[in-house]
PDB file of C-alpha atoms in Angstrom:
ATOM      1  CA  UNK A   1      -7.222  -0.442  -0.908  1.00 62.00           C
ATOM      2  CA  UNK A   2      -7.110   3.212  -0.570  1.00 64.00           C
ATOM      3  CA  UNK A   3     -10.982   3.208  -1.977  1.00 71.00           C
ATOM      4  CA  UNK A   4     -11.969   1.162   0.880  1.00 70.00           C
ATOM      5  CA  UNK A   5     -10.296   3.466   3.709  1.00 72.00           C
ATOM      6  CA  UNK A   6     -11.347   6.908   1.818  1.00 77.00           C
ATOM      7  CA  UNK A   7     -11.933   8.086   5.158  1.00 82.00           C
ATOM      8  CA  UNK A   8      -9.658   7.156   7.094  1.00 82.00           C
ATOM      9  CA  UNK A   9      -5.957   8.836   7.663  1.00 84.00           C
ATOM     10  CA  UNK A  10      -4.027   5.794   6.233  1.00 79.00           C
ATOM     11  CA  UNK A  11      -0.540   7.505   6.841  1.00 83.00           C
ATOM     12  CA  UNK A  12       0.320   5.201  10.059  1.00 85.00           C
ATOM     13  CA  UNK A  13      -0.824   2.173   8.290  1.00 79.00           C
ATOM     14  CA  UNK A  14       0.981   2.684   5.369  1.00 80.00           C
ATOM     15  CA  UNK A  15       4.016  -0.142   5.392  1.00 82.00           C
ATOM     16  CA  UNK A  16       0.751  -2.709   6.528  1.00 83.00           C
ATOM     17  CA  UNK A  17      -1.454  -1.708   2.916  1.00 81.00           C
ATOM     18  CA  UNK A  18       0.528  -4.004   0.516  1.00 82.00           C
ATOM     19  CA  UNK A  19       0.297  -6.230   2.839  1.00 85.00           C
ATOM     20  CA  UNK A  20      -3.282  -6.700   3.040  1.00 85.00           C
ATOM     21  CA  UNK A  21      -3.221  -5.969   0.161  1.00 84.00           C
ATOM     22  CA  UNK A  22      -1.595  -9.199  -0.937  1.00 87.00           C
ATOM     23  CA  UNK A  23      -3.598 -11.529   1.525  1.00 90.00           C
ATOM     24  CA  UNK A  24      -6.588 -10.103  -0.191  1.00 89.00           C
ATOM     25  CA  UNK A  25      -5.496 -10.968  -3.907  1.00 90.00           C
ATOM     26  CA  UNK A  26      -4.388 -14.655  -2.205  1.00 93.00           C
ATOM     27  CA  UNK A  27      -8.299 -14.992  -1.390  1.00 94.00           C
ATOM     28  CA  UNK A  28      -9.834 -13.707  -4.023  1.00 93.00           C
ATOM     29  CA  UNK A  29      -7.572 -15.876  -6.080  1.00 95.00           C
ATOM     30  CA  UNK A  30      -8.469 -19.302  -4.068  1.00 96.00           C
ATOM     31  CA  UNK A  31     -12.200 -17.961  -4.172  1.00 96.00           C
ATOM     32  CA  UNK A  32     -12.468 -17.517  -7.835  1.00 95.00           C
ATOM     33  CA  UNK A  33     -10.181 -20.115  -9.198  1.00 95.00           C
ATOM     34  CA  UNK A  34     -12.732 -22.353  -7.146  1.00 97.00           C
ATOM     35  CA  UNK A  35     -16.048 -20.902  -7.869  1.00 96.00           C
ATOM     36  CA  UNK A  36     -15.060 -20.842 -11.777  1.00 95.00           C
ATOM     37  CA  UNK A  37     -12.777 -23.733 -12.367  1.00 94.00           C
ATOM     38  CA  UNK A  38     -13.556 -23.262 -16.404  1.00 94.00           C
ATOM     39  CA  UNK A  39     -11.822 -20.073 -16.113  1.00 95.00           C
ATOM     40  CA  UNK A  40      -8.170 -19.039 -15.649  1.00 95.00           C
ATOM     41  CA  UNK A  41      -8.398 -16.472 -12.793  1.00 95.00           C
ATOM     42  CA  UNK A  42      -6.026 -13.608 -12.622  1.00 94.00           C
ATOM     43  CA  UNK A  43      -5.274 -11.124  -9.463  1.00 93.00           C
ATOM     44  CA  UNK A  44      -3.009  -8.975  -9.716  1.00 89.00           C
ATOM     45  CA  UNK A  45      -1.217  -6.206  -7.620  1.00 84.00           C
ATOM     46  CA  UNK A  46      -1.363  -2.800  -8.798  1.00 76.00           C
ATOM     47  CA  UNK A  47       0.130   0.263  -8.051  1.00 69.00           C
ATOM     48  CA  UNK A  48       0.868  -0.668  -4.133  1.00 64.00           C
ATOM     49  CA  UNK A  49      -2.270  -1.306  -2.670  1.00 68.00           C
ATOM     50  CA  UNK A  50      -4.362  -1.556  -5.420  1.00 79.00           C
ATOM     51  CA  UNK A  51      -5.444  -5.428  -6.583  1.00 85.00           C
ATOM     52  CA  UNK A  52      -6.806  -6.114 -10.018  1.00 88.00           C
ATOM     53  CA  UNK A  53      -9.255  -9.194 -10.953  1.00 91.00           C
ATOM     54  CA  UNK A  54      -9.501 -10.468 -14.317  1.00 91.00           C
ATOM     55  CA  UNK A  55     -10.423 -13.628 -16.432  1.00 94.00           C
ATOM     56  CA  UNK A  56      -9.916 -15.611 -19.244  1.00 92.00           C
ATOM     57  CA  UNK A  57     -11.181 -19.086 -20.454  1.00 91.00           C
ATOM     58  CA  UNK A  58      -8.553 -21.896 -20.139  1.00 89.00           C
ATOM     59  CA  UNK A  59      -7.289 -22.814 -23.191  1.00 86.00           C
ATOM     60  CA  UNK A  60      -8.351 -26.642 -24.830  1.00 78.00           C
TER      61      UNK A  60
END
């Protein structure tokens, strides 16, 4: 998250971050597990405002 406002003084906004933060990971989560329903989707927080995307096929 803090990549995305680079330019931006984030101090006053910086209780709302994680939050965002965590309604982002809950979309990319529904958009992936949809688009790729072979795969087993994984979002992750990171580091407060940070989210992490990874994948793995489903097992048999």
């Amino acid at each position: 998250m803090d990549d995305m406002f680079a330019s931006c003084d984030l101090t006053p906004y910086e209780d709302a971050l994680p939050c965002l933060a965590r309604d982002i990971a809950a979309c990319w989560q529904a958009a992936l597990t949809q688009r790729y329903p072979t795969r087993v989707i994984h979002v992750n927080m990171v580091d407060g405002p940070a989210v992490t995307v990874w994948t793995n096929a489903k097992p048999d």
